[in-house]
GROMACS .gro file of N, CA and C in nm:
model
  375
    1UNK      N    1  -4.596  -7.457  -1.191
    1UNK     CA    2  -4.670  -7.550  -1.275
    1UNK      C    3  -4.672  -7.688  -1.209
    2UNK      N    4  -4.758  -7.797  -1.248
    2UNK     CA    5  -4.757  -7.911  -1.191
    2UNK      C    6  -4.713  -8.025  -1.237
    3UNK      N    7  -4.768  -8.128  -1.244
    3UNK     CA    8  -4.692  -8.230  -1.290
    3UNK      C    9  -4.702  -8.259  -1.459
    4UNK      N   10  -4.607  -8.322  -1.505
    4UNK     CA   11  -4.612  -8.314  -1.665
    4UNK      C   12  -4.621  -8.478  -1.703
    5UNK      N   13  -4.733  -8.500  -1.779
    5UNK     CA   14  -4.695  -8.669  -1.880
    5UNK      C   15  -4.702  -8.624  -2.001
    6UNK      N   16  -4.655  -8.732  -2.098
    6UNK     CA   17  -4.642  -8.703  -2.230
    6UNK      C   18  -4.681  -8.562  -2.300
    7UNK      N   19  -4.551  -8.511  -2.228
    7UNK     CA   20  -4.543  -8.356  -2.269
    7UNK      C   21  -4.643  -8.234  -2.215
    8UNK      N   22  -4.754  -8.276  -2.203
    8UNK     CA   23  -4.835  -8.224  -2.115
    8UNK      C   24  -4.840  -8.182  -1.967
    9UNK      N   25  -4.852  -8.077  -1.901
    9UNK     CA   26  -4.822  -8.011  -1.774
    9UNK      C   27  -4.986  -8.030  -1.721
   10UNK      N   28  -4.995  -8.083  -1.620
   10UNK     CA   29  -5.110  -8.090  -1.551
   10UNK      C   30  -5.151  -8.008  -1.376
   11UNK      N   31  -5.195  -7.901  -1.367
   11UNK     CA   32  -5.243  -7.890  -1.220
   11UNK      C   33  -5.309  -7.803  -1.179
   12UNK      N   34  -5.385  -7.740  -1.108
   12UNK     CA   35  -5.515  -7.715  -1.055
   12UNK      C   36  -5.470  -7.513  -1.048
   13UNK      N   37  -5.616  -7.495  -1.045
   13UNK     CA   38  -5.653  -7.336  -1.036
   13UNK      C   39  -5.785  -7.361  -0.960
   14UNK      N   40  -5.809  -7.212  -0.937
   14UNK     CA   41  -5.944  -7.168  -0.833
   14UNK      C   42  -6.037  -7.089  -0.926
   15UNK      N   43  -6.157  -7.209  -0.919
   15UNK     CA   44  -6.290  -7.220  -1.048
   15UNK      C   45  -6.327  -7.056  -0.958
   16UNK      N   46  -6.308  -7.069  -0.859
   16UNK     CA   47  -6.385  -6.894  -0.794
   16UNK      C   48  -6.341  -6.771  -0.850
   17UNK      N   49  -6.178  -6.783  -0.953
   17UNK     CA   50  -6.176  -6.664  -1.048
   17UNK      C   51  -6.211  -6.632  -1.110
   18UNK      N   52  -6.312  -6.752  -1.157
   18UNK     CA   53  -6.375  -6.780  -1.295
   18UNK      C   54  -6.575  -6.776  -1.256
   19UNK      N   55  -6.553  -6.735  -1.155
   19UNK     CA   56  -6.693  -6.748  -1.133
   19UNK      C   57  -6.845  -6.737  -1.224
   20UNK      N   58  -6.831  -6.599  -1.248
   20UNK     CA   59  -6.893  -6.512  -1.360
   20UNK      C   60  -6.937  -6.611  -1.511
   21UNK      N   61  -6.787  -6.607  -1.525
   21UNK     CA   62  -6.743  -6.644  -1.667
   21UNK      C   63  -6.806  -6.837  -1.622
   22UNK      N   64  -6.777  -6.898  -1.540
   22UNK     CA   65  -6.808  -7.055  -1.525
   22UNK      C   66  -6.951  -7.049  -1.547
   23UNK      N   67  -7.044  -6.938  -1.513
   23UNK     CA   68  -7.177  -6.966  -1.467
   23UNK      C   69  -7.234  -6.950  -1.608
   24UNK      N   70  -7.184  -6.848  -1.680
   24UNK     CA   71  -7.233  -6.865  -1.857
   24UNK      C   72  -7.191  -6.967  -1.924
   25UNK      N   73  -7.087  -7.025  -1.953
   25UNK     CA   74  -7.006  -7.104  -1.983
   25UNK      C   75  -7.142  -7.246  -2.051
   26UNK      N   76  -7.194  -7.281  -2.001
   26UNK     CA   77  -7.331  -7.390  -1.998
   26UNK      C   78  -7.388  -7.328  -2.172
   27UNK      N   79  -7.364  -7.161  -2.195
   27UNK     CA   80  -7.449  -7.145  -2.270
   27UNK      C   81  -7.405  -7.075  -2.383
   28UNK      N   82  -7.245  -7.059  -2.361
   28UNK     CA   83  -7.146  -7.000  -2.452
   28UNK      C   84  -7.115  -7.157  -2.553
   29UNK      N   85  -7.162  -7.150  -2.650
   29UNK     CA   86  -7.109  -7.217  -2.769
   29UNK      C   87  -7.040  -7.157  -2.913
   30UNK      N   88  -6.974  -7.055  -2.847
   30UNK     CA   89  -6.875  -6.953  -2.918
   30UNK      C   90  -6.734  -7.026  -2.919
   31UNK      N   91  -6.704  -7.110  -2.965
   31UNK     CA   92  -6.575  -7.238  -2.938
   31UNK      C   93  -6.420  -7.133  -3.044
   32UNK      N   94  -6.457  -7.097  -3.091
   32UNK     CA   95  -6.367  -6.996  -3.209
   32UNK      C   96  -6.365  -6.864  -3.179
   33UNK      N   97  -6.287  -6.768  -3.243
   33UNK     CA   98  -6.248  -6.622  -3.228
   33UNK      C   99  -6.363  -6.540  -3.325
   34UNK      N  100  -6.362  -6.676  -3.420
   34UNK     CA  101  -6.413  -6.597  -3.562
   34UNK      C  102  -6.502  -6.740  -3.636
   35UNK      N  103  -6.605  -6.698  -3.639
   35UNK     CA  104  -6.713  -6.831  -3.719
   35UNK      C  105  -6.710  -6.779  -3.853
   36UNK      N  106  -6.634  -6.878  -3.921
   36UNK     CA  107  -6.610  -6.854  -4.055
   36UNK      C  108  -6.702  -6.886  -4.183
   37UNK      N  109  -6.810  -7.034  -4.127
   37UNK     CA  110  -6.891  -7.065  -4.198
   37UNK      C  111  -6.965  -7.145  -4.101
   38UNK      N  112  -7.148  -7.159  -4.129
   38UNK     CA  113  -7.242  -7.258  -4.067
   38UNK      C  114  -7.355  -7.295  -4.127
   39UNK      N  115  -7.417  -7.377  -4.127
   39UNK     CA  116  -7.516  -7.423  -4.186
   39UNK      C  117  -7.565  -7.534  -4.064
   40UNK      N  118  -7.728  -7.591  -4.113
   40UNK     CA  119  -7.750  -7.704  -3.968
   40UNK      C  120  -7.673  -7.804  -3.984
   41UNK      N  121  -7.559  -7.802  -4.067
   41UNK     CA  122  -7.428  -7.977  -4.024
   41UNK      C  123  -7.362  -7.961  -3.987
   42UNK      N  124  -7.276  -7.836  -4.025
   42UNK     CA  125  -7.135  -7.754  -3.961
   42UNK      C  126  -7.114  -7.682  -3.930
   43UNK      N  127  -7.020  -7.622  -3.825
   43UNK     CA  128  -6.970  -7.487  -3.810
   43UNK      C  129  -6.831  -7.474  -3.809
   44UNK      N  130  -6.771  -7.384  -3.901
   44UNK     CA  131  -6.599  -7.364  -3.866
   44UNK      C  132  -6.580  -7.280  -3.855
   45UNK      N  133  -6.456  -7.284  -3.722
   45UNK     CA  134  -6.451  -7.147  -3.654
   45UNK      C  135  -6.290  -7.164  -3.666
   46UNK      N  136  -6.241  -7.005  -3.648
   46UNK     CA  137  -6.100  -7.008  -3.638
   46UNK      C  138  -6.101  -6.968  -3.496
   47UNK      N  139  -5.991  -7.005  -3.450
   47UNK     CA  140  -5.918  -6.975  -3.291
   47UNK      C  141  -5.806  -6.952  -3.338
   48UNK      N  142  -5.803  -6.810  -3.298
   48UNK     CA  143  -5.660  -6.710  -3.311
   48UNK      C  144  -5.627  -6.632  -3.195
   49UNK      N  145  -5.527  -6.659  -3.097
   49UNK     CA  146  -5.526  -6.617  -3.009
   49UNK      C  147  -5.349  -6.549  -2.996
   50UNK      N  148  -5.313  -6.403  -2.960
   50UNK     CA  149  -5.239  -6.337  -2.930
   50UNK      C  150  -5.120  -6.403  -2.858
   51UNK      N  151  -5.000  -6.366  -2.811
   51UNK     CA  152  -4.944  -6.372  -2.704
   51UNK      C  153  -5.036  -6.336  -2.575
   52UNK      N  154  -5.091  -6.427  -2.483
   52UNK     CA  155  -5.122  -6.339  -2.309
   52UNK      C  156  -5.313  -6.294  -2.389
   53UNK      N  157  -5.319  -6.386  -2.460
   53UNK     CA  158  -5.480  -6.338  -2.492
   53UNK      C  159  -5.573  -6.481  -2.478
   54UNK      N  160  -5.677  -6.470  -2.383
   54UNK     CA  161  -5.774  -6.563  -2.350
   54UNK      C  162  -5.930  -6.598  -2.422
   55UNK      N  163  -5.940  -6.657  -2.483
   55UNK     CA  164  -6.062  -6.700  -2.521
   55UNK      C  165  -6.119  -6.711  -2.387
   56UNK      N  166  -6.260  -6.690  -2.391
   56UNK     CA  167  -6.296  -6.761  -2.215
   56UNK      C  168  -6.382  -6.897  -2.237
   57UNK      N  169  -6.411  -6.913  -2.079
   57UNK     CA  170  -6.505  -7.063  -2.074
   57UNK      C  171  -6.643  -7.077  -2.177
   58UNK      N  172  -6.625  -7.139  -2.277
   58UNK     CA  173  -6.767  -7.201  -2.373
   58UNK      C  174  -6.740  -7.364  -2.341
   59UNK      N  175  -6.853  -7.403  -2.430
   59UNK     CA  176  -6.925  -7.540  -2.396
   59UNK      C  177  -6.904  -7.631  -2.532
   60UNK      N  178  -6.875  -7.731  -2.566
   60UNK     CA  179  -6.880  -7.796  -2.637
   60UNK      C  180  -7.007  -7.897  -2.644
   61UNK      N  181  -7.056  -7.921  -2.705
   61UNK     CA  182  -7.184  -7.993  -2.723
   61UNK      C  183  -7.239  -8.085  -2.812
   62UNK      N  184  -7.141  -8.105  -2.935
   62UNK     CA  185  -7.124  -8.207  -3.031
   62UNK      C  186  -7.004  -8.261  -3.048
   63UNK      N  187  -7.006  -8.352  -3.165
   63UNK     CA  188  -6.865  -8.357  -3.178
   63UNK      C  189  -6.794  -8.263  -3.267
   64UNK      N  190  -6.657  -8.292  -3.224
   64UNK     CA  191  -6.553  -8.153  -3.341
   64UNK      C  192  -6.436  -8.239  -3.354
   65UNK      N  193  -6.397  -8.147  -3.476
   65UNK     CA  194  -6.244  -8.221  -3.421
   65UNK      C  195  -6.146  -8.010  -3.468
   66UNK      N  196  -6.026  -8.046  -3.392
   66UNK     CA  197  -5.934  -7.902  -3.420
   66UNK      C  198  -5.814  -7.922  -3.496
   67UNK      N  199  -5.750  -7.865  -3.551
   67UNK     CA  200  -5.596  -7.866  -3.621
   67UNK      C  201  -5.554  -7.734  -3.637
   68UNK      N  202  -5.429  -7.766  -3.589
   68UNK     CA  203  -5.316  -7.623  -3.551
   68UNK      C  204  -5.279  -7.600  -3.694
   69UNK      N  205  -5.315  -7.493  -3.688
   69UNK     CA  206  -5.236  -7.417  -3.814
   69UNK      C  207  -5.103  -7.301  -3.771
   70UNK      N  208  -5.118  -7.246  -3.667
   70UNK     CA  209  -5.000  -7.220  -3.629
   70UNK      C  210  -4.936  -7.230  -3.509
   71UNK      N  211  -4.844  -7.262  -3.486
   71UNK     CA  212  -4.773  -7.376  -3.349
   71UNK      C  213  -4.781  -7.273  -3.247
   72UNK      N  214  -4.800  -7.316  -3.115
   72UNK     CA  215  -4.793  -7.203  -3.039
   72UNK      C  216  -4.777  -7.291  -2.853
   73UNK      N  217  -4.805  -7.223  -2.759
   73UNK     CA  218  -4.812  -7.265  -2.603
   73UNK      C  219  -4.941  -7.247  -2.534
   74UNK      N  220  -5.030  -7.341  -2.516
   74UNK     CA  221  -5.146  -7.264  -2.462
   74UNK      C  222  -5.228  -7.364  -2.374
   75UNK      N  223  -5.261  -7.294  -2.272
   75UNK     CA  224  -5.298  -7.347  -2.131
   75UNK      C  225  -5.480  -7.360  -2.130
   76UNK      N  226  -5.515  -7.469  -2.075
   76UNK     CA  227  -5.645  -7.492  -2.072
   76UNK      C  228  -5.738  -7.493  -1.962
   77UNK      N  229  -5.827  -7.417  -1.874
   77UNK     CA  230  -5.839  -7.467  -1.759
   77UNK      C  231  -6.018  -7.523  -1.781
   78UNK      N  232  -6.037  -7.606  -1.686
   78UNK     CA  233  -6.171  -7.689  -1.690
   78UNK      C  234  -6.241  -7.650  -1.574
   79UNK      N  235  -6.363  -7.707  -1.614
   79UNK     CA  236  -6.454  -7.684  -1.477
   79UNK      C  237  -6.443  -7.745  -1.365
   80UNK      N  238  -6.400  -7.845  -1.343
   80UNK     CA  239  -6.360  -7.921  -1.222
   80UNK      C  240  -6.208  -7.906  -1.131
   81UNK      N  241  -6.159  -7.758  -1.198
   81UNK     CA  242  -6.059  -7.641  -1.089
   81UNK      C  243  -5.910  -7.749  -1.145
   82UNK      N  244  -5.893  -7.799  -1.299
   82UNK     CA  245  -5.779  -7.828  -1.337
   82UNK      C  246  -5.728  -7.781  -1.431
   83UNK      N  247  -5.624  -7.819  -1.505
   83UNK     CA  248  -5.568  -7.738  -1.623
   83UNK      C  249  -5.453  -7.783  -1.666
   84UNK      N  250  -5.461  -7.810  -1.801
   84UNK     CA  251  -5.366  -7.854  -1.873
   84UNK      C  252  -5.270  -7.741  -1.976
   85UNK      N  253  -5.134  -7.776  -1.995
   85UNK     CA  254  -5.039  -7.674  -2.055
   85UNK      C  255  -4.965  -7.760  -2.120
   86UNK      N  256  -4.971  -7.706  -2.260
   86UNK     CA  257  -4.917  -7.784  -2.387
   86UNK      C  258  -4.849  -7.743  -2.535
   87UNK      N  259  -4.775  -7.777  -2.593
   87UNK     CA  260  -4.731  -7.698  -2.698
   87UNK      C  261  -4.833  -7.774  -2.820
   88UNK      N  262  -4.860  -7.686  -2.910
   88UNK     CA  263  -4.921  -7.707  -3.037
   88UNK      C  264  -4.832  -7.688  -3.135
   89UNK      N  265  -4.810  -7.801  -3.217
   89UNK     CA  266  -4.732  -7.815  -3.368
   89UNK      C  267  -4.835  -7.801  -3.457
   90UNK      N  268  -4.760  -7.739  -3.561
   90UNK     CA  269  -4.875  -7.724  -3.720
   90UNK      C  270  -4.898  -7.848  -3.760
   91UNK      N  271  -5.020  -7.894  -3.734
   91UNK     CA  272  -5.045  -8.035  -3.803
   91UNK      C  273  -5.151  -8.140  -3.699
   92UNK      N  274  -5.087  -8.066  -3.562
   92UNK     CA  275  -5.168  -8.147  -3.457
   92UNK      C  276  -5.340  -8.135  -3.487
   93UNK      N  277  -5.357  -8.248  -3.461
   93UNK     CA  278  -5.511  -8.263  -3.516
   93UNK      C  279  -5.588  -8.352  -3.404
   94UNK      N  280  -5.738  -8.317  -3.337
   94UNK     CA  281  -5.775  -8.436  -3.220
   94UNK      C  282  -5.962  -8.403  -3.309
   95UNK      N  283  -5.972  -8.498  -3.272
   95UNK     CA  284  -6.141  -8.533  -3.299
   95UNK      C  285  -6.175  -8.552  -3.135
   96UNK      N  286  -6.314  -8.496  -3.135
   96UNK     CA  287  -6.346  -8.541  -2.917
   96UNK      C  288  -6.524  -8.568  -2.971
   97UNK      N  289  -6.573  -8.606  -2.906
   97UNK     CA  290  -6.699  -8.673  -2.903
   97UNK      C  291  -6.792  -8.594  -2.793
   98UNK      N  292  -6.889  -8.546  -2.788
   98UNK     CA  293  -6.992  -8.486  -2.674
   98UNK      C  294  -7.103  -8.443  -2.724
   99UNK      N  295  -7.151  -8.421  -2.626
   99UNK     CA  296  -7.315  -8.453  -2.618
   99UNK      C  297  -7.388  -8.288  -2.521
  100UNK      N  298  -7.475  -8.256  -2.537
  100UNK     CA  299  -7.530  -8.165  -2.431
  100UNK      C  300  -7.480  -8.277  -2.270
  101UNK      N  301  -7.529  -8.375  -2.308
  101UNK     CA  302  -7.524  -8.416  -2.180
  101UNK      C  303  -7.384  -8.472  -2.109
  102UNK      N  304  -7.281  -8.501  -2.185
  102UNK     CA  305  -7.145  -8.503  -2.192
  102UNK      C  306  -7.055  -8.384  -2.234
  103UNK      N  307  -7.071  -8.262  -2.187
  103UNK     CA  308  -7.031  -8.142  -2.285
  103UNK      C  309  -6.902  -8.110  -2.185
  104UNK      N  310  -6.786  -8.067  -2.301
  104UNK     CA  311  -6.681  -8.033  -2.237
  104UNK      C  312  -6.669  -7.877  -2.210
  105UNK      N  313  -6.682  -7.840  -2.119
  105UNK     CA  314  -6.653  -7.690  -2.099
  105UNK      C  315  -6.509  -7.650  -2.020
  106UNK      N  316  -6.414  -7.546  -2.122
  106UNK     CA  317  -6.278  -7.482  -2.099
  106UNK      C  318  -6.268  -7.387  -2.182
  107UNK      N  319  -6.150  -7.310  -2.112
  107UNK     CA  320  -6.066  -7.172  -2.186
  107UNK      C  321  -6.016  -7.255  -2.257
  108UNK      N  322  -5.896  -7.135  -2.328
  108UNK     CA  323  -5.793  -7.162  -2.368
  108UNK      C  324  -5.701  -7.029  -2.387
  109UNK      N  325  -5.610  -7.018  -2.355
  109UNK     CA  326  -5.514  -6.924  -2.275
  109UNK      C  327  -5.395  -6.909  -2.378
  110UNK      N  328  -5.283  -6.815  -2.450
  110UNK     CA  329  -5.184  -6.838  -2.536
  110UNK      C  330  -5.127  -6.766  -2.424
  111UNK      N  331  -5.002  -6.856  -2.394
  111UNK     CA  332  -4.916  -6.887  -2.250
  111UNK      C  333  -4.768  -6.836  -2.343
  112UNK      N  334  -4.788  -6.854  -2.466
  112UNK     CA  335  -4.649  -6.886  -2.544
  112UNK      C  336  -4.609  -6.711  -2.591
  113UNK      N  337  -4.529  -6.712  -2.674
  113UNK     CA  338  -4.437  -6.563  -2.761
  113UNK      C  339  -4.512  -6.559  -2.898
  114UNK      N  340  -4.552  -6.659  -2.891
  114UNK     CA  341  -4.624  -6.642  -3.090
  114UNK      C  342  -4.771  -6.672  -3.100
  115UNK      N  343  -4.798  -6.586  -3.206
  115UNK     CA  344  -4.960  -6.653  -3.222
  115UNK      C  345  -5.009  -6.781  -3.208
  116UNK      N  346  -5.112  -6.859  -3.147
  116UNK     CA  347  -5.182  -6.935  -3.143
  116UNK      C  348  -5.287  -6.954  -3.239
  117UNK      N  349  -5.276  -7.030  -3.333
  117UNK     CA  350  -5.397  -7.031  -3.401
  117UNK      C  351  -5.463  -7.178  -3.464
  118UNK      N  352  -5.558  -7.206  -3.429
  118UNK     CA  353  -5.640  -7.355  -3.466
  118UNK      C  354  -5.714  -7.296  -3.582
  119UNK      N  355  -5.808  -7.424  -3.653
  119UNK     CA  356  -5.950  -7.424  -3.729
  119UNK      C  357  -5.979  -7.528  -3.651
  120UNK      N  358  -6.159  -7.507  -3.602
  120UNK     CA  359  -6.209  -7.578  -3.553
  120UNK      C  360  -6.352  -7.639  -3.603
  121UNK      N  361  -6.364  -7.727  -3.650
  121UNK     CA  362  -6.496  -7.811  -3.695
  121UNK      C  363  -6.600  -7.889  -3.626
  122UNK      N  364  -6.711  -7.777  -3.620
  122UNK     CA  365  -6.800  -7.863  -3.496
  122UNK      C  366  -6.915  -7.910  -3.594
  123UNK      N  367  -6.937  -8.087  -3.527
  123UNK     CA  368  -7.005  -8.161  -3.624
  123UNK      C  369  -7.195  -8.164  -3.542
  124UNK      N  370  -7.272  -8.118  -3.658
  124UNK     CA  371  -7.408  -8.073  -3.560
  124UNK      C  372  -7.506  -8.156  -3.620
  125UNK      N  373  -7.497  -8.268  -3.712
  125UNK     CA  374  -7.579  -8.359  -3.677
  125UNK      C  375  -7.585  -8.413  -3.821
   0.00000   0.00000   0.00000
């Protein structure tokens, strides 16, 4: 693993494993396991992820925000061949901001022994 700040583990992988999966990624806006509800303002999705089970590369394209509902270990890798590794507490909560033209595209990986599980709220206009 690489270097760690505020709890966070930071360092690089090879985008060429991900080839396939990087090249859809632009058009995967599947951000959850399970879309629980949508309409044209919102969408909430759950992210429930196994021990050693990968969501793959989708796109973010509005804003959202996520909160852990159950604590877990789970690794992130990005399009620009980096990757972050982090623990999730029940409660952790982030709002992120994007745009088609600012869009964040990553996995997300459960690295940890216990379920991983978010709700995620994507805000569509």
């Amino acid at each position: 693993m690489g270097a760690s700040t505020d709890g966070v583990t930071h360092g690089t992988y090879d985008p060429a494993d991900y080839t396939t999966e990087l090249g859809a990624a632009p058009t995967n806006h599947d951000v959850g396991t399970n879309l629980w509800f949508g309409n044209d303002r919102v969408r909430v999705w759950e992210v429930a992820l196994a021990p050693g089970e990968r969501g793959p590369f989708h796109s973010h394209t509005t804003d959202y925000l996520w909160t852990v509902v159950e604590a877990g270990r789970g690794l992130q890798r990005f399009v620009d061949g980096t990757y972050a590794v982090r623990d999730y507490q029940v409660g952790d909560t982030m709002f992120l901001e994007h745009t088609p033209e600012s869009a964040l595209i990553h996995d997300l990986e459960n690295i940890g022994e216990t379920r991983l599980r978010f709700v995620t709220v994507e805000l569509l206009g």
